[in-house]
GROMACS .gro file of N, CA, C and O in nm:
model
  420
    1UNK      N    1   6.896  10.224  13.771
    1UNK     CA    2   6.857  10.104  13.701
    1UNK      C    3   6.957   9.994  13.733
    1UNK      O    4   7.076  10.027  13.732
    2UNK      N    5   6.923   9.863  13.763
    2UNK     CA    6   6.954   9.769  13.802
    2UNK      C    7   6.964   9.695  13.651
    2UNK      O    8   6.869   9.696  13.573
    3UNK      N    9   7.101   9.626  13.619
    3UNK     CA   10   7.135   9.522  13.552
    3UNK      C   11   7.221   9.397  13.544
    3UNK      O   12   7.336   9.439  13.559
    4UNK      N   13   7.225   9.277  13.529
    4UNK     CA   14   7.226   9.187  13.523
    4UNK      C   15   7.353   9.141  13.400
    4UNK      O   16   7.306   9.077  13.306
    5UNK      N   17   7.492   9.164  13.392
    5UNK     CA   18   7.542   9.155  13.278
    5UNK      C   19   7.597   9.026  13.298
    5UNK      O   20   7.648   9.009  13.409
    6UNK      N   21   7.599   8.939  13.226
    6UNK     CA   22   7.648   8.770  13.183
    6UNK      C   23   7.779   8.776  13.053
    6UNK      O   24   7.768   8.785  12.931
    7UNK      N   25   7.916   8.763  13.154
    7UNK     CA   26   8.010   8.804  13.024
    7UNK      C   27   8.073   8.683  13.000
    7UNK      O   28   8.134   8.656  13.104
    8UNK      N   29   8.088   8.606  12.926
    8UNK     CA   30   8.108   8.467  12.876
    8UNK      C   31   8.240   8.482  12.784
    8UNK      O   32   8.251   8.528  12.670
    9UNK      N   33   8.352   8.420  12.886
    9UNK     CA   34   8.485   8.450  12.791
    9UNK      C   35   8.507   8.311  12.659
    9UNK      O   36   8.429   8.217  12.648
   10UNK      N   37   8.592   8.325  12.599
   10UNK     CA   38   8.604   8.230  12.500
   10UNK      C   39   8.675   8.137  12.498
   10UNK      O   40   8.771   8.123  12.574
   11UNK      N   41   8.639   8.051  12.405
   11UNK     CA   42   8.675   7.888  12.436
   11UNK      C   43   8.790   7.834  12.368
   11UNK      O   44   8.812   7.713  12.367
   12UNK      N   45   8.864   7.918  12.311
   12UNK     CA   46   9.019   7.900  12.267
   12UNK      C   47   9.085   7.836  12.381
   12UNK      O   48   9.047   7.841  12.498
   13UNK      N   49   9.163   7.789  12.345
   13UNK     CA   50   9.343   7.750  12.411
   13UNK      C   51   9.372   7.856  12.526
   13UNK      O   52   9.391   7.841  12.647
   14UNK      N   53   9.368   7.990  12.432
   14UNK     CA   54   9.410   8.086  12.521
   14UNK      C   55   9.360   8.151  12.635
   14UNK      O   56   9.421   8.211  12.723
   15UNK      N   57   9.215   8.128  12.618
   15UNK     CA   58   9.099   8.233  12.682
   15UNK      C   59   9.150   8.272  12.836
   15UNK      O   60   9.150   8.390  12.869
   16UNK      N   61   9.188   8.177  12.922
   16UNK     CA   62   9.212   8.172  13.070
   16UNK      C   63   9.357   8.267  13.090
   16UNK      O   64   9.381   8.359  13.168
   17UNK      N   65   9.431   8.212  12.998
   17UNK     CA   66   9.555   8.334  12.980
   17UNK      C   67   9.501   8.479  12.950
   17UNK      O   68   9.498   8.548  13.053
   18UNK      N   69   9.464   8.535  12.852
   18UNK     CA   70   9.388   8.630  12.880
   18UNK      C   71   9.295   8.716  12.953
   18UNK      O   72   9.277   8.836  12.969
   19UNK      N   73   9.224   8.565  13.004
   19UNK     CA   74   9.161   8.627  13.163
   19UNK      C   75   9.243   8.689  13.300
   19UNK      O   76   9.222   8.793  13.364
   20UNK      N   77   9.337   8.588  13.318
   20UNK     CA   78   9.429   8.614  13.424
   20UNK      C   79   9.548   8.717  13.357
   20UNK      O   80   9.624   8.767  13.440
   21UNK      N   81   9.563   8.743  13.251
   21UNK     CA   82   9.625   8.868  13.224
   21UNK      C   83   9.612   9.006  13.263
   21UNK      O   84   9.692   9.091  13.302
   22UNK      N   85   9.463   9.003  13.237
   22UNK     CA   86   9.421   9.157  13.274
   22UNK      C   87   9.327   9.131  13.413
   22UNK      O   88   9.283   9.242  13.444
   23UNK      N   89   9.286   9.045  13.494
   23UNK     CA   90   9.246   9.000  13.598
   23UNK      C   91   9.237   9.099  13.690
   23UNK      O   92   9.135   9.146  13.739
   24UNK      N   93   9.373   9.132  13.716
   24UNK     CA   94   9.404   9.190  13.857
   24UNK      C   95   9.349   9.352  13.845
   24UNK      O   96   9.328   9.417  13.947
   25UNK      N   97   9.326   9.415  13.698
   25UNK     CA   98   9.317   9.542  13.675
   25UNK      C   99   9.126   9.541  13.626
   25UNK      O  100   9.062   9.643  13.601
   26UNK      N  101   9.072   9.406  13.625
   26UNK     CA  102   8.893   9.382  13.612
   26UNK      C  103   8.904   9.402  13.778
   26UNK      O  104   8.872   9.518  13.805
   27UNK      N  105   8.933   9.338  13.877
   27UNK     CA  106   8.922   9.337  14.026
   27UNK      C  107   8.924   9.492  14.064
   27UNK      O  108   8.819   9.546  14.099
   28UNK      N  109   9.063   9.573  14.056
   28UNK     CA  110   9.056   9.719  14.071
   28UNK      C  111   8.937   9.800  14.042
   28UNK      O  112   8.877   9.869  14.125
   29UNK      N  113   8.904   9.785  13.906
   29UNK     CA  114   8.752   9.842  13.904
   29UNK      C  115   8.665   9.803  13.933
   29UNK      O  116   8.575   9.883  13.960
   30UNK      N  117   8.640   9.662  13.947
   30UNK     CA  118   8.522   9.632  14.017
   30UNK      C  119   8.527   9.701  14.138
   30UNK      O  120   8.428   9.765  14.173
   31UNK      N  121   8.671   9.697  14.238
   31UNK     CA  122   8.673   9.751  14.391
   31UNK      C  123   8.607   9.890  14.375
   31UNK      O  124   8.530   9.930  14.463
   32UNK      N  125   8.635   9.967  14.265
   32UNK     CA  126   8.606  10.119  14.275
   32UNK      C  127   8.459  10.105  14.231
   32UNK      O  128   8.380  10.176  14.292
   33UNK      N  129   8.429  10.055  14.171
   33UNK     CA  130   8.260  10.062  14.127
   33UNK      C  131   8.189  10.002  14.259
   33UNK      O  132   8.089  10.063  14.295
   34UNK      N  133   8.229   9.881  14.343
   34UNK     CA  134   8.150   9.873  14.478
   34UNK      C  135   8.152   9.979  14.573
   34UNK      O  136   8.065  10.009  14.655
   35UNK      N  137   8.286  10.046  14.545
   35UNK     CA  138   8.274  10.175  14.647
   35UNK      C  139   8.197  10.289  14.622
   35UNK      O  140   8.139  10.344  14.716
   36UNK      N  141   8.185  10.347  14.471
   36UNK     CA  142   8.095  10.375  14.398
   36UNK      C  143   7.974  10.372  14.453
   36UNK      O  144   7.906  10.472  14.476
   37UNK      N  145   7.928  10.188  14.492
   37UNK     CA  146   7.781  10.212  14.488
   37UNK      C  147   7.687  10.119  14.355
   37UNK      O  148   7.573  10.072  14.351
   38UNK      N  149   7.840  10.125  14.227
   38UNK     CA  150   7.778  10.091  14.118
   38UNK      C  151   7.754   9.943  14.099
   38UNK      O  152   7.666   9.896  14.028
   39UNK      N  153   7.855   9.862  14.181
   39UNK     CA  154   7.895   9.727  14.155
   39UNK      C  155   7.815   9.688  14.256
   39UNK      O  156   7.808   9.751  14.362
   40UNK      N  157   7.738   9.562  14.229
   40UNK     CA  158   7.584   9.513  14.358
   40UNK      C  159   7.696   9.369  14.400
   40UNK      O  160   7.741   9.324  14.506
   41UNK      N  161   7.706   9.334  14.262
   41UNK     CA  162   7.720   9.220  14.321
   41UNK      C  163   7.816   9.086  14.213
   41UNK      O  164   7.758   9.063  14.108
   42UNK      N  165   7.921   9.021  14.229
   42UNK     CA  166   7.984   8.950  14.093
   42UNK      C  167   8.043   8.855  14.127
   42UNK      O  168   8.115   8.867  14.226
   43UNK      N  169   8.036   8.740  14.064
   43UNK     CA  170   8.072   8.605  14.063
   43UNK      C  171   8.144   8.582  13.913
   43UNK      O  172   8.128   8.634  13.803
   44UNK      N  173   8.231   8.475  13.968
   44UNK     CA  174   8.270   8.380  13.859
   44UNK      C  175   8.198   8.273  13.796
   44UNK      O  176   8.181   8.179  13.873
   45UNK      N  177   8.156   8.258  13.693
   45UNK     CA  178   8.129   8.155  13.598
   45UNK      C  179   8.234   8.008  13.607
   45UNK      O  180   8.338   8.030  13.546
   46UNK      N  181   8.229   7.876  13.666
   46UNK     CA  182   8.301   7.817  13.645
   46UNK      C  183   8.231   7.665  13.572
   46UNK      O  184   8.116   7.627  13.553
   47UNK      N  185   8.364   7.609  13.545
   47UNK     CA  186   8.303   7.487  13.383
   47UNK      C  187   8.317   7.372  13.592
   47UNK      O  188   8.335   7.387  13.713
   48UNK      N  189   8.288   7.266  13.475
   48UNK     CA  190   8.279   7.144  13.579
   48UNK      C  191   8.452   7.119  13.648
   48UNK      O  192   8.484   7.033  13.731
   49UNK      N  193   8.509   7.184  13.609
   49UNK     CA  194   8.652   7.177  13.672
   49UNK      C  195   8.712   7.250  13.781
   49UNK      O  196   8.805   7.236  13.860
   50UNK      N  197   8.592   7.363  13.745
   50UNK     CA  198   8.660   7.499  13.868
   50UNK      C  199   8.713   7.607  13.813
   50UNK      O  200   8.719   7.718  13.866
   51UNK      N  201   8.768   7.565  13.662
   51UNK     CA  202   8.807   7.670  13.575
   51UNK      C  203   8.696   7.818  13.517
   51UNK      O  204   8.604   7.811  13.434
   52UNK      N  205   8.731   7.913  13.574
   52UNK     CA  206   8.652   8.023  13.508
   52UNK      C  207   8.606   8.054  13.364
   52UNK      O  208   8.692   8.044  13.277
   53UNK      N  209   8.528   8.077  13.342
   53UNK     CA  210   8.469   8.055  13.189
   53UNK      C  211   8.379   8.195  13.183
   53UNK      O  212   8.330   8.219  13.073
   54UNK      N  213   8.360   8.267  13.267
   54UNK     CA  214   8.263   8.364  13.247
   54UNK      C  215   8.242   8.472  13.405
   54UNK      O  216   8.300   8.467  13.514
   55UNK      N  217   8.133   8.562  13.350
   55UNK     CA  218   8.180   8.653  13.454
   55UNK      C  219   8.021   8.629  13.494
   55UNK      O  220   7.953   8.539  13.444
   56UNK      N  221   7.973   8.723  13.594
   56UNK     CA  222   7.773   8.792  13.637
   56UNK      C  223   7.822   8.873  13.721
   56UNK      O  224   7.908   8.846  13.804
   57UNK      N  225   7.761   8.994  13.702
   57UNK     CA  226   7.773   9.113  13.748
   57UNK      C  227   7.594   9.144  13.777
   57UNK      O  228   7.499   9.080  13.730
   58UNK      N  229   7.592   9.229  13.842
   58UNK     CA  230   7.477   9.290  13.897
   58UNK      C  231   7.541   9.427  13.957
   58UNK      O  232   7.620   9.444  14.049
   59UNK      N  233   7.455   9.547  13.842
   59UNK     CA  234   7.533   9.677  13.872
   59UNK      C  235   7.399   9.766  13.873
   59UNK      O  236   7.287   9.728  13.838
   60UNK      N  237   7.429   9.869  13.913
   60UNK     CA  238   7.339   9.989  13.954
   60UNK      C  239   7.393  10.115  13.844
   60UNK      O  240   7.513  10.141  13.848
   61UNK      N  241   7.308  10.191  13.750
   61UNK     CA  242   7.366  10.239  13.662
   61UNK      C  243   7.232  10.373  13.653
   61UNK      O  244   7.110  10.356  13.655
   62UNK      N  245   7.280  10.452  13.647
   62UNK     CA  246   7.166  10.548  13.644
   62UNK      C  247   7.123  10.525  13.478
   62UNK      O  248   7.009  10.563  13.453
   63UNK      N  249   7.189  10.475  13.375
   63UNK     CA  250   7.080  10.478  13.233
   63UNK      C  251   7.175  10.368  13.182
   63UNK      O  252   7.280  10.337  13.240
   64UNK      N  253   7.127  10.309  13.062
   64UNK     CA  254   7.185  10.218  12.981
   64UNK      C  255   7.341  10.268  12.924
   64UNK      O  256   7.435  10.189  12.919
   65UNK      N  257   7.352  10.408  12.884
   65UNK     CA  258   7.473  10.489  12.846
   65UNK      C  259   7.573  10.472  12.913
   65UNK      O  260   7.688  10.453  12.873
   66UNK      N  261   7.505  10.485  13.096
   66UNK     CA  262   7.635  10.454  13.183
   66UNK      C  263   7.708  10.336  13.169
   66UNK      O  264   7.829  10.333  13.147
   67UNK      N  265   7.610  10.204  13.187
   67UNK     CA  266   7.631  10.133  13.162
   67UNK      C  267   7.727  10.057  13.056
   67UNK      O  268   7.781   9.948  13.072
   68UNK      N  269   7.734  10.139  12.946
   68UNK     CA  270   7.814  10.146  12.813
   68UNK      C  271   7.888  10.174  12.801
   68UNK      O  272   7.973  10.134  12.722
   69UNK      N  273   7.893  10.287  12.899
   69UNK     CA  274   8.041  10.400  12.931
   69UNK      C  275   8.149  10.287  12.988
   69UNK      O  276   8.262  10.273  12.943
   70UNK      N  277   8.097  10.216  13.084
   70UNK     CA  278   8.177  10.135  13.131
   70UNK      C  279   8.201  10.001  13.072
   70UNK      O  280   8.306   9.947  13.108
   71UNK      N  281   8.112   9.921  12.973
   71UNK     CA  282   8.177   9.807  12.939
   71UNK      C  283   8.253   9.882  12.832
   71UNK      O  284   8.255   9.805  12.736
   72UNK      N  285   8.330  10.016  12.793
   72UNK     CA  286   8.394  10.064  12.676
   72UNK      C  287   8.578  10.069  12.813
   72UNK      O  288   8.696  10.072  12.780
   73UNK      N  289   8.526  10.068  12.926
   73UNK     CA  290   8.668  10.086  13.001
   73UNK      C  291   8.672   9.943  13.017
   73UNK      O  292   8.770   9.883  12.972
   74UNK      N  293   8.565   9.869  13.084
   74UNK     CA  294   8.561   9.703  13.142
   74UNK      C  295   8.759   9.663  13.083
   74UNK      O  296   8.794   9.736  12.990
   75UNK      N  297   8.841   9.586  13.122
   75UNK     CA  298   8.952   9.532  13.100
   75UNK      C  299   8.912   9.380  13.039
   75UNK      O  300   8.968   9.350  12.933
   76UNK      N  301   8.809   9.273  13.105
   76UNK     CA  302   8.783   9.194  13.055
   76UNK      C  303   8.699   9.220  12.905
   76UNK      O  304   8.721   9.119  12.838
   77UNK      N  305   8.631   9.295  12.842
   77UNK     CA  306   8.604   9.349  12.740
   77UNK      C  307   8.722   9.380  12.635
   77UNK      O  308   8.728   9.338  12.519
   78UNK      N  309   8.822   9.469  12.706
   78UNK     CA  310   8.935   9.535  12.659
   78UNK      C  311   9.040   9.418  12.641
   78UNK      O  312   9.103   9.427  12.536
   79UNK      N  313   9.066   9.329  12.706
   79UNK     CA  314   9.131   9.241  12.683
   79UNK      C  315   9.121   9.111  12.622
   79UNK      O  316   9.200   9.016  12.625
   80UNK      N  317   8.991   9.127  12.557
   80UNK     CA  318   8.912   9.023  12.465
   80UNK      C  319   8.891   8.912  12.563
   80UNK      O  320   8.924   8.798  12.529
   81UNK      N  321   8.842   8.930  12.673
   81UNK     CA  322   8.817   8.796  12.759
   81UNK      C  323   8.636   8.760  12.773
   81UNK      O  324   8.571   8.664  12.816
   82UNK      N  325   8.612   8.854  12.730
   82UNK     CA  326   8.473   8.833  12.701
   82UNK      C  327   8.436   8.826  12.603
   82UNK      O  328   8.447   8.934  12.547
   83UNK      N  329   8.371   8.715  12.512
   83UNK     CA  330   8.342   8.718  12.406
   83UNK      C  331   8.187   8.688  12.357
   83UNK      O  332   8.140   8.660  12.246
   84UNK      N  333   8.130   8.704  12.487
   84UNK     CA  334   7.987   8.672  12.455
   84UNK      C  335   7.914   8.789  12.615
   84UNK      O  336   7.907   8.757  12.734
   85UNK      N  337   7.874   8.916  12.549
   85UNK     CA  338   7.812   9.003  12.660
   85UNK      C  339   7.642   9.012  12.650
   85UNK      O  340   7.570   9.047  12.556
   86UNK      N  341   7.617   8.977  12.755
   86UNK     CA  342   7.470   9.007  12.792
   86UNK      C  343   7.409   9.058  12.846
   86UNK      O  344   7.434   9.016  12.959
   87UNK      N  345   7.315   9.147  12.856
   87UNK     CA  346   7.264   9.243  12.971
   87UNK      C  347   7.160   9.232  12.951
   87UNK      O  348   7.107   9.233  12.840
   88UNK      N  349   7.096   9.214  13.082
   88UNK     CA  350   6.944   9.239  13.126
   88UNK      C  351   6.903   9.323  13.234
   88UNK      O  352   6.955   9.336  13.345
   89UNK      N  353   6.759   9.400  13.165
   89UNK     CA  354   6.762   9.472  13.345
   89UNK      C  355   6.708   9.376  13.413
   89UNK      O  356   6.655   9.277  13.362
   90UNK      N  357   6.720   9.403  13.556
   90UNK     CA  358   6.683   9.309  13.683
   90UNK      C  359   6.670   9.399  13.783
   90UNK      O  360   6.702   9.516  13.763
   91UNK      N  361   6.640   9.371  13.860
   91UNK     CA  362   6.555   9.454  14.023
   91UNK      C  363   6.627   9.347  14.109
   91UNK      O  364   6.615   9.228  14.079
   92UNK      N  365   6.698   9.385  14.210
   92UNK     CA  366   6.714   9.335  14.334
   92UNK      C  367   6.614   9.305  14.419
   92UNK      O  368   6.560   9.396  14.482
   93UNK      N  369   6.583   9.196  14.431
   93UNK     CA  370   6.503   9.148  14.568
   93UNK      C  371   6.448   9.240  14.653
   93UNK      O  372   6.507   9.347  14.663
   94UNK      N  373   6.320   9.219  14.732
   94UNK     CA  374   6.302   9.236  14.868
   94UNK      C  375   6.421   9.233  14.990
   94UNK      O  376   6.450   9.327  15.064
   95UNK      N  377   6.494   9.074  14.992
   95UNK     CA  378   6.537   9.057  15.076
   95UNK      C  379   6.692   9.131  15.079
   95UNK      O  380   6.756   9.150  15.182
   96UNK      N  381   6.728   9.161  14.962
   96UNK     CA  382   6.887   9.226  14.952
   96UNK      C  383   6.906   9.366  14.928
   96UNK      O  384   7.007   9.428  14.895
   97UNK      N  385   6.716   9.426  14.967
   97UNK     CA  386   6.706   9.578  14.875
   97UNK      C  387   6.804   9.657  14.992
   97UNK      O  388   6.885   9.745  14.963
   98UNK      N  389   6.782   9.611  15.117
   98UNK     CA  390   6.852   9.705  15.192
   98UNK      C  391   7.014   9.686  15.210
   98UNK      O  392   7.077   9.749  15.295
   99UNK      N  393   7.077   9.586  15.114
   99UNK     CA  394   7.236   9.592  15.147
   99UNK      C  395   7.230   9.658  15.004
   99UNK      O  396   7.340   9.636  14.952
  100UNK      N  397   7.136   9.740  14.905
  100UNK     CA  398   7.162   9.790  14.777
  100UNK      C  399   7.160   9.961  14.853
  100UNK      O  400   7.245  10.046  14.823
  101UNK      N  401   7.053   9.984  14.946
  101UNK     CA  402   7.033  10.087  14.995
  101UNK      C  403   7.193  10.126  15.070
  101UNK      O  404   7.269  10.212  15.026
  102UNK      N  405   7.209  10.078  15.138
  102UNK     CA  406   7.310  10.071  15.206
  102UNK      C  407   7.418  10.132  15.173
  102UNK      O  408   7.476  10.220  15.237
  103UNK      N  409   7.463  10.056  15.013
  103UNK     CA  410   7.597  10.113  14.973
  103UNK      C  411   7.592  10.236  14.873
  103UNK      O  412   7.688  10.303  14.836
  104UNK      N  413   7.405  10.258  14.825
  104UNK     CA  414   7.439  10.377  14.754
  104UNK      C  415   7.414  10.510  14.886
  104UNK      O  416   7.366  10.621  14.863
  105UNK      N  417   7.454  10.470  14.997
  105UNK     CA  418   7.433  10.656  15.076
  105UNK      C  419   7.582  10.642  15.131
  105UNK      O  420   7.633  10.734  15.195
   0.00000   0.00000   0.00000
């Protein structure tokens, strides 16, 4: 199952400090979840400045549980940098099905 998660950090003073706190250890797992297979695809959210404000992920999860399993490790979760999580399922394209094929063999 294909999902679509929209993680929207918060609008305090602090929020960006917190982001770039635990940053480097959200990147590590993302690296291991693309190698995985699990991680499709993730961008930064940025405001009109360039400043990061949010996350989009597009992950491959065999059930919603997995899925859960992991926003309970996520670091941006864990480090309160997300304060607004969203998930939807979604299907990858026609045109990108085969770079999805690709990385799960």
């Amino acid at each position: 199952m294909q999902f679509l998660v929209i993680g929207l950090d918060g609008k305090d003073e602090n929020a960006l400090e917190r982001r770039m706190t635990v940053r480097a250890d959200h990147i590590a797992l993302g690296d291991k979840m693309k190698d995985a297979g699990k991680m499709l695809y993730s961008a930064a959210i940025l405001d009109d400045q360039g400043k990061m404000t949010g996350s989009i992920l597009i992950c491959d999860f065999q059930s919603q549980d997995e899925l859960n399993q992991w926003l309970k490790e996520e670091p941006y979760v864990n480090g309160g940098v997300w304060q607004s999580i969203d998930v939807k399922r979604c299907q990858v394209g026609p045109s990108f099905a085969g770079l999805v094929h690709a990385k799960s063999k």
